[in-house]
Amino acid sequence: MVTAHPDDEAMFFLPTITYLNDNNYESHLICLSNGNANKIGKIREAELEKCCKYLKIDKVCISII
């Protein structure tokens, strides 16, 4: 999946991620920003990683550009 910023994976792709997990697919995520508009990019990155852990997306499968 490719998202614009952190939290999009949960807001827009949760049903898809759940389906993929249920059917034993490996998910990968590319996030095109770290959400640093309010100078909280590092916090948003940590939130993204925590959410992906919950969604069973391995940390090595996450890229933040």
PDB file of N, CA and C in Angstrom:
ATOM      1  N   MET A   1       0.829  -1.163   0.000  1.00  0.00           N
ATOM      2  CA  MET A   1       0.000   0.000   0.000  1.00  0.00           C
ATOM      3  C   MET A   1       0.879   1.232   0.000  1.00  0.00           C
ATOM      4  N   VAL A   2       0.369   2.263  -0.594  1.00  0.00           N
ATOM      5  CA  VAL A   2       1.047   3.553  -0.592  1.00  0.00           C
ATOM      6  C   VAL A   2       0.079   4.558   0.011  1.00  0.00           C
ATOM      7  N   THR A   3       0.548   5.263   1.048  1.00  0.00           N
ATOM      8  CA  THR A   3      -0.287   6.274   1.696  1.00  0.00           C
ATOM      9  C   THR A   3       0.421   7.619   1.666  1.00  0.00           C
ATOM     10  N   ALA A   4      -0.347   8.670   1.868  1.00  0.00           N
ATOM     11  CA  ALA A   4       0.227  10.014   1.864  1.00  0.00           C
ATOM     12  C   ALA A   4       0.895  10.352   3.192  1.00  0.00           C
ATOM     13  N   HIS A   5       0.253   9.998   4.301  1.00  0.00           N
ATOM     14  CA  HIS A   5       0.818  10.299   5.610  1.00  0.00           C
ATOM     15  C   HIS A   5       0.355   9.301   6.659  1.00  0.00           C
ATOM     16  N   PRO A   6       1.022   9.329   7.822  1.00  0.00           N
ATOM     17  CA  PRO A   6       0.643   8.411   8.887  1.00  0.00           C
ATOM     18  C   PRO A   6      -0.831   8.557   9.252  1.00  0.00           C
ATOM     19  N   ASP A   7      -1.441   7.495   9.558  1.00  0.00           N
ATOM     20  CA  ASP A   7      -2.842   7.258   9.945  1.00  0.00           C
ATOM     21  C   ASP A   7      -3.733   6.916   8.756  1.00  0.00           C
ATOM     22  N   ASP A   8      -3.267   7.170   7.540  1.00  0.00           N
ATOM     23  CA  ASP A   8      -4.054   6.796   6.357  1.00  0.00           C
ATOM     24  C   ASP A   8      -4.222   5.282   6.253  1.00  0.00           C
ATOM     25  N   GLU A   9      -3.211   4.533   6.716  1.00  0.00           N
ATOM     26  CA  GLU A   9      -3.294   3.081   6.647  1.00  0.00           C
ATOM     27  C   GLU A   9      -4.497   2.565   7.442  1.00  0.00           C
ATOM     28  N   ALA A  10      -4.765   3.193   8.576  1.00  0.00           N
ATOM     29  CA  ALA A  10      -5.914   2.778   9.399  1.00  0.00           C
ATOM     30  C   ALA A  10      -7.222   3.374   8.884  1.00  0.00           C
ATOM     31  N   MET A  11      -7.189   4.638   8.478  1.00  0.00           N
ATOM     32  CA  MET A  11      -8.418   5.317   8.053  1.00  0.00           C
ATOM     33  C   MET A  11      -8.975   4.768   6.744  1.00  0.00           C
ATOM     34  N   PHE A  12      -8.094   4.406   5.813  1.00  0.00           N
ATOM     35  CA  PHE A  12      -8.553   4.039   4.478  1.00  0.00           C
ATOM     36  C   PHE A  12      -8.338   2.571   4.090  1.00  0.00           C
ATOM     37  N   PHE A  13      -7.390   1.895   4.742  1.00  0.00           N
ATOM     38  CA  PHE A  13      -7.021   0.564   4.293  1.00  0.00           C
ATOM     39  C   PHE A  13      -7.251  -0.544   5.318  1.00  0.00           C
ATOM     40  N   LEU A  14      -7.859  -0.257   6.433  1.00  0.00           N
ATOM     41  CA  LEU A  14      -8.056  -1.271   7.458  1.00  0.00           C
ATOM     42  C   LEU A  14      -8.786  -2.512   6.943  1.00  0.00           C
ATOM     43  N   PRO A  15      -9.871  -2.379   6.185  1.00  0.00           N
ATOM     44  CA  PRO A  15     -10.519  -3.589   5.662  1.00  0.00           C
ATOM     45  C   PRO A  15      -9.607  -4.405   4.737  1.00  0.00           C
ATOM     46  N   THR A  16      -8.830  -3.725   3.927  1.00  0.00           N
ATOM     47  CA  THR A  16      -7.913  -4.418   3.018  1.00  0.00           C
ATOM     48  C   THR A  16      -6.818  -5.132   3.800  1.00  0.00           C
ATOM     49  N   ILE A  17      -6.241  -4.458   4.774  1.00  0.00           N
ATOM     50  CA  ILE A  17      -5.181  -5.063   5.578  1.00  0.00           C
ATOM     51  C   ILE A  17      -5.721  -6.272   6.340  1.00  0.00           C
ATOM     52  N   THR A  18      -6.905  -6.147   6.887  1.00  0.00           N
ATOM     53  CA  THR A  18      -7.525  -7.259   7.614  1.00  0.00           C
ATOM     54  C   THR A  18      -7.739  -8.448   6.686  1.00  0.00           C
ATOM     55  N   TYR A  19      -8.236  -8.181   5.493  1.00  0.00           N
ATOM     56  CA  TYR A  19      -8.435  -9.247   4.502  1.00  0.00           C
ATOM     57  C   TYR A  19      -7.103  -9.932   4.173  1.00  0.00           C
ATOM     58  N   LEU A  20      -6.088  -9.135   3.921  1.00  0.00           N
ATOM     59  CA  LEU A  20      -4.784  -9.697   3.570  1.00  0.00           C
ATOM     60  C   LEU A  20      -4.222 -10.541   4.709  1.00  0.00           C
ATOM     61  N   ASN A  21      -4.339 -10.048   5.938  1.00  0.00           N
ATOM     62  CA  ASN A  21      -3.867 -10.818   7.101  1.00  0.00           C
ATOM     63  C   ASN A  21      -4.629 -12.129   7.231  1.00  0.00           C
ATOM     64  N   ASP A  22      -5.931 -12.066   7.078  1.00  0.00           N
ATOM     65  CA  ASP A  22      -6.768 -13.259   7.210  1.00  0.00           C
ATOM     66  C   ASP A  22      -6.451 -14.321   6.160  1.00  0.00           C
ATOM     67  N   ASN A  23      -5.885 -13.876   5.047  1.00  0.00           N
ATOM     68  CA  ASN A  23      -5.571 -14.794   3.952  1.00  0.00           C
ATOM     69  C   ASN A  23      -4.058 -15.021   3.788  1.00  0.00           C
ATOM     70  N   ASN A  24      -3.320 -14.724   4.856  1.00  0.00           N
ATOM     71  CA  ASN A  24      -1.878 -15.013   4.942  1.00  0.00           C
ATOM     72  C   ASN A  24      -1.007 -14.302   3.904  1.00  0.00           C
ATOM     73  N   TYR A  25      -1.400 -13.094   3.519  1.00  0.00           N
ATOM     74  CA  TYR A  25      -0.553 -12.274   2.654  1.00  0.00           C
ATOM     75  C   TYR A  25       0.375 -11.431   3.519  1.00  0.00           C
ATOM     76  N   GLU A  26       1.503 -11.060   2.962  1.00  0.00           N
ATOM     77  CA  GLU A  26       2.421 -10.154   3.640  1.00  0.00           C
ATOM     78  C   GLU A  26       2.162  -8.744   3.114  1.00  0.00           C
ATOM     79  N   SER A  27       1.892  -7.826   4.007  1.00  0.00           N
ATOM     80  CA  SER A  27       1.617  -6.441   3.610  1.00  0.00           C
ATOM     81  C   SER A  27       2.881  -5.597   3.714  1.00  0.00           C
ATOM     82  N   HIS A  28       3.006  -4.669   2.772  1.00  0.00           N
ATOM     83  CA  HIS A  28       4.087  -3.688   2.786  1.00  0.00           C
ATOM     84  C   HIS A  28       3.456  -2.307   2.700  1.00  0.00           C
ATOM     85  N   LEU A  29       4.081  -1.331   3.351  1.00  0.00           N
ATOM     86  CA  LEU A  29       3.534   0.023   3.384  1.00  0.00           C
ATOM     87  C   LEU A  29       4.615   1.032   3.034  1.00  0.00           C
ATOM     88  N   ILE A  30       4.300   1.903   2.087  1.00  0.00           N
ATOM     89  CA  ILE A  30       5.139   3.057   1.782  1.00  0.00           C
ATOM     90  C   ILE A  30       4.322   4.280   2.150  1.00  0.00           C
ATOM     91  N   CYS A  31       4.867   5.091   3.043  1.00  0.00           N
ATOM     92  CA  CYS A  31       4.201   6.321   3.470  1.00  0.00           C
ATOM     93  C   CYS A  31       5.004   7.494   2.912  1.00  0.00           C
ATOM     94  N   LEU A  32       4.356   8.367   2.170  1.00  0.00           N
ATOM     95  CA  LEU A  32       5.057   9.414   1.425  1.00  0.00           C
ATOM     96  C   LEU A  32       5.455  10.632   2.244  1.00  0.00           C
ATOM     97  N   SER A  33       5.073  10.682   3.516  1.00  0.00           N
ATOM     98  CA  SER A  33       5.546  11.747   4.408  1.00  0.00           C
ATOM     99  C   SER A  33       5.506  11.231   5.837  1.00  0.00           C
ATOM    100  N   ASN A  34       6.177  11.939   6.731  1.00  0.00           N
ATOM    101  CA  ASN A  34       6.125  11.527   8.126  1.00  0.00           C
ATOM    102  C   ASN A  34       5.134  12.364   8.928  1.00  0.00           C
ATOM    103  N   GLY A  35       4.361  13.207   8.255  1.00  0.00           N
ATOM    104  CA  GLY A  35       3.356  14.012   8.946  1.00  0.00           C
ATOM    105  C   GLY A  35       3.961  15.128   9.765  1.00  0.00           C
ATOM    106  N   ASN A  36       5.001  15.745   9.270  1.00  0.00           N
ATOM    107  CA  ASN A  36       5.740  16.749  10.032  1.00  0.00           C
ATOM    108  C   ASN A  36       5.200  18.172   9.878  1.00  0.00           C
ATOM    109  N   ALA A  37       3.978  18.334   9.422  1.00  0.00           N
ATOM    110  CA  ALA A  37       3.436  19.683   9.199  1.00  0.00           C
ATOM    111  C   ALA A  37       3.452  20.527  10.471  1.00  0.00           C
ATOM    112  N   ASN A  38       3.230  19.909  11.620  1.00  0.00           N
ATOM    113  CA  ASN A  38       3.217  20.638  12.898  1.00  0.00           C
ATOM    114  C   ASN A  38       4.457  20.341  13.732  1.00  0.00           C
ATOM    115  N   LYS A  39       5.525  19.958  13.054  1.00  0.00           N
ATOM    116  CA  LYS A  39       6.802  19.634  13.702  1.00  0.00           C
ATOM    117  C   LYS A  39       6.697  18.448  14.669  1.00  0.00           C
ATOM    118  N   ILE A  40       5.798  17.509  14.363  1.00  0.00           N
ATOM    119  CA  ILE A  40       5.661  16.311  15.202  1.00  0.00           C
ATOM    120  C   ILE A  40       5.895  15.049  14.372  1.00  0.00           C
ATOM    121  N   GLY A  41       6.735  15.166  13.372  1.00  0.00           N
ATOM    122  CA  GLY A  41       6.999  14.052  12.471  1.00  0.00           C
ATOM    123  C   GLY A  41       7.509  12.801  13.157  1.00  0.00           C
ATOM    124  N   LYS A  42       8.413  12.956  14.120  1.00  0.00           N
ATOM    125  CA  LYS A  42       8.949  11.785  14.823  1.00  0.00           C
ATOM    126  C   LYS A  42       7.852  11.084  15.631  1.00  0.00           C
ATOM    127  N   ILE A  43       6.953  11.848  16.207  1.00  0.00           N
ATOM    128  CA  ILE A  43       5.825  11.265  16.955  1.00  0.00           C
ATOM    129  C   ILE A  43       4.922  10.512  15.999  1.00  0.00           C
ATOM    130  N   ARG A  44       4.626  11.127  14.857  1.00  0.00           N
ATOM    131  CA  ARG A  44       3.760  10.474  13.868  1.00  0.00           C
ATOM    132  C   ARG A  44       4.395   9.200  13.319  1.00  0.00           C
ATOM    133  N   GLU A  45       5.711   9.213  13.121  1.00  0.00           N
ATOM    134  CA  GLU A  45       6.408   8.005  12.668  1.00  0.00           C
ATOM    135  C   GLU A  45       6.265   6.884  13.698  1.00  0.00           C
ATOM    136  N   ALA A  46       6.441   7.224  14.981  1.00  0.00           N
ATOM    137  CA  ALA A  46       6.297   6.220  16.038  1.00  0.00           C
ATOM    138  C   ALA A  46       4.867   5.689  16.086  1.00  0.00           C
ATOM    139  N   GLU A  47       3.886   6.567  15.891  1.00  0.00           N
ATOM    140  CA  GLU A  47       2.486   6.134  15.861  1.00  0.00           C
ATOM    141  C   GLU A  47       2.235   5.182  14.696  1.00  0.00           C
ATOM    142  N   LEU A  48       2.810   5.492  13.546  1.00  0.00           N
ATOM    143  CA  LEU A  48       2.660   4.633  12.372  1.00  0.00           C
ATOM    144  C   LEU A  48       3.239   3.247  12.642  1.00  0.00           C
ATOM    145  N   GLU A  49       4.429   3.211  13.215  1.00  0.00           N
ATOM    146  CA  GLU A  49       5.056   1.926  13.515  1.00  0.00           C
ATOM    147  C   GLU A  49       4.233   1.127  14.527  1.00  0.00           C
ATOM    148  N   LYS A  50       3.698   1.813  15.530  1.00  0.00           N
ATOM    149  CA  LYS A  50       2.864   1.129  16.531  1.00  0.00           C
ATOM    150  C   LYS A  50       1.587   0.580  15.893  1.00  0.00           C
ATOM    151  N   CYS A  51       0.966   1.373  15.034  1.00  0.00           N
ATOM    152  CA  CYS A  51      -0.244   0.933  14.344  1.00  0.00           C
ATOM    153  C   CYS A  51       0.063  -0.267  13.449  1.00  0.00           C
ATOM    154  N   CYS A  52       1.178  -0.206  12.734  1.00  0.00           N
ATOM    155  CA  CYS A  52       1.541  -1.315  11.848  1.00  0.00           C
ATOM    156  C   CYS A  52       1.829  -2.577  12.638  1.00  0.00           C
ATOM    157  N   LYS A  53       2.406  -2.436  13.812  1.00  0.00           N
ATOM    158  CA  LYS A  53       2.627  -3.611  14.655  1.00  0.00           C
ATOM    159  C   LYS A  53       1.287  -4.239  15.014  1.00  0.00           C
ATOM    160  N   TYR A  54       0.323  -3.417  15.387  1.00  0.00           N
ATOM    161  CA  TYR A  54      -1.021  -3.900  15.707  1.00  0.00           C
ATOM    162  C   TYR A  54      -1.666  -4.571  14.491  1.00  0.00           C
ATOM    163  N   LEU A  55      -1.425  -3.992  13.300  1.00  0.00           N
ATOM    164  CA  LEU A  55      -1.992  -4.520  12.062  1.00  0.00           C
ATOM    165  C   LEU A  55      -1.171  -5.675  11.475  1.00  0.00           C
ATOM    166  N   LYS A  56      -0.146  -6.104  12.184  1.00  0.00           N
ATOM    167  CA  LYS A  56       0.697  -7.230  11.778  1.00  0.00           C
ATOM    168  C   LYS A  56       1.483  -6.953  10.492  1.00  0.00           C
ATOM    169  N   ILE A  57       1.887  -5.697  10.332  1.00  0.00           N
ATOM    170  CA  ILE A  57       2.779  -5.328   9.232  1.00  0.00           C
ATOM    171  C   ILE A  57       4.179  -5.219   9.841  1.00  0.00           C
ATOM    172  N   ASP A  58       5.056  -6.106   9.430  1.00  0.00           N
ATOM    173  CA  ASP A  58       6.409  -6.167   9.983  1.00  0.00           C
ATOM    174  C   ASP A  58       7.130  -4.841   9.768  1.00  0.00           C
ATOM    175  N   LYS A  59       7.924  -4.433  10.764  1.00  0.00           N
ATOM    176  CA  LYS A  59       8.637  -3.159  10.692  1.00  0.00           C
ATOM    177  C   LYS A  59       9.543  -3.055   9.465  1.00  0.00           C
ATOM    178  N   VAL A  60      10.117  -4.180   9.028  1.00  0.00           N
ATOM    179  CA  VAL A  60      10.975  -4.164   7.837  1.00  0.00           C
ATOM    180  C   VAL A  60      10.177  -3.936   6.560  1.00  0.00           C
ATOM    181  N   CYS A  61       8.857  -4.027   6.648  1.00  0.00           N
ATOM    182  CA  CYS A  61       7.986  -3.840   5.485  1.00  0.00           C
ATOM    183  C   CYS A  61       7.397  -2.431   5.415  1.00  0.00           C
ATOM    184  N   ILE A  62       7.940  -1.514   6.234  1.00  0.00           N
ATOM    185  CA  ILE A  62       7.446  -0.133   6.287  1.00  0.00           C
ATOM    186  C   ILE A  62       8.542   0.797   5.778  1.00  0.00           C
ATOM    187  N   SER A  63       8.185   1.668   4.844  1.00  0.00           N
ATOM    188  CA  SER A  63       9.111   2.700   4.370  1.00  0.00           C
ATOM    189  C   SER A  63       8.433   4.052   4.501  1.00  0.00           C
ATOM    190  N   ILE A  64       9.114   4.992   5.152  1.00  0.00           N
ATOM    191  CA  ILE A  64       8.603   6.358   5.266  1.00  0.00           C
ATOM    192  C   ILE A  64       9.548   7.242   4.473  1.00  0.00           C
ATOM    193  N   ILE A  65       8.996   7.915   3.486  1.00  0.00           N
ATOM    194  CA  ILE A  65       9.826   8.748   2.603  1.00  0.00           C
ATOM    195  C   ILE A  65       9.750  10.196   3.064  1.00  0.00           C
TER     196      ILE A  65
END
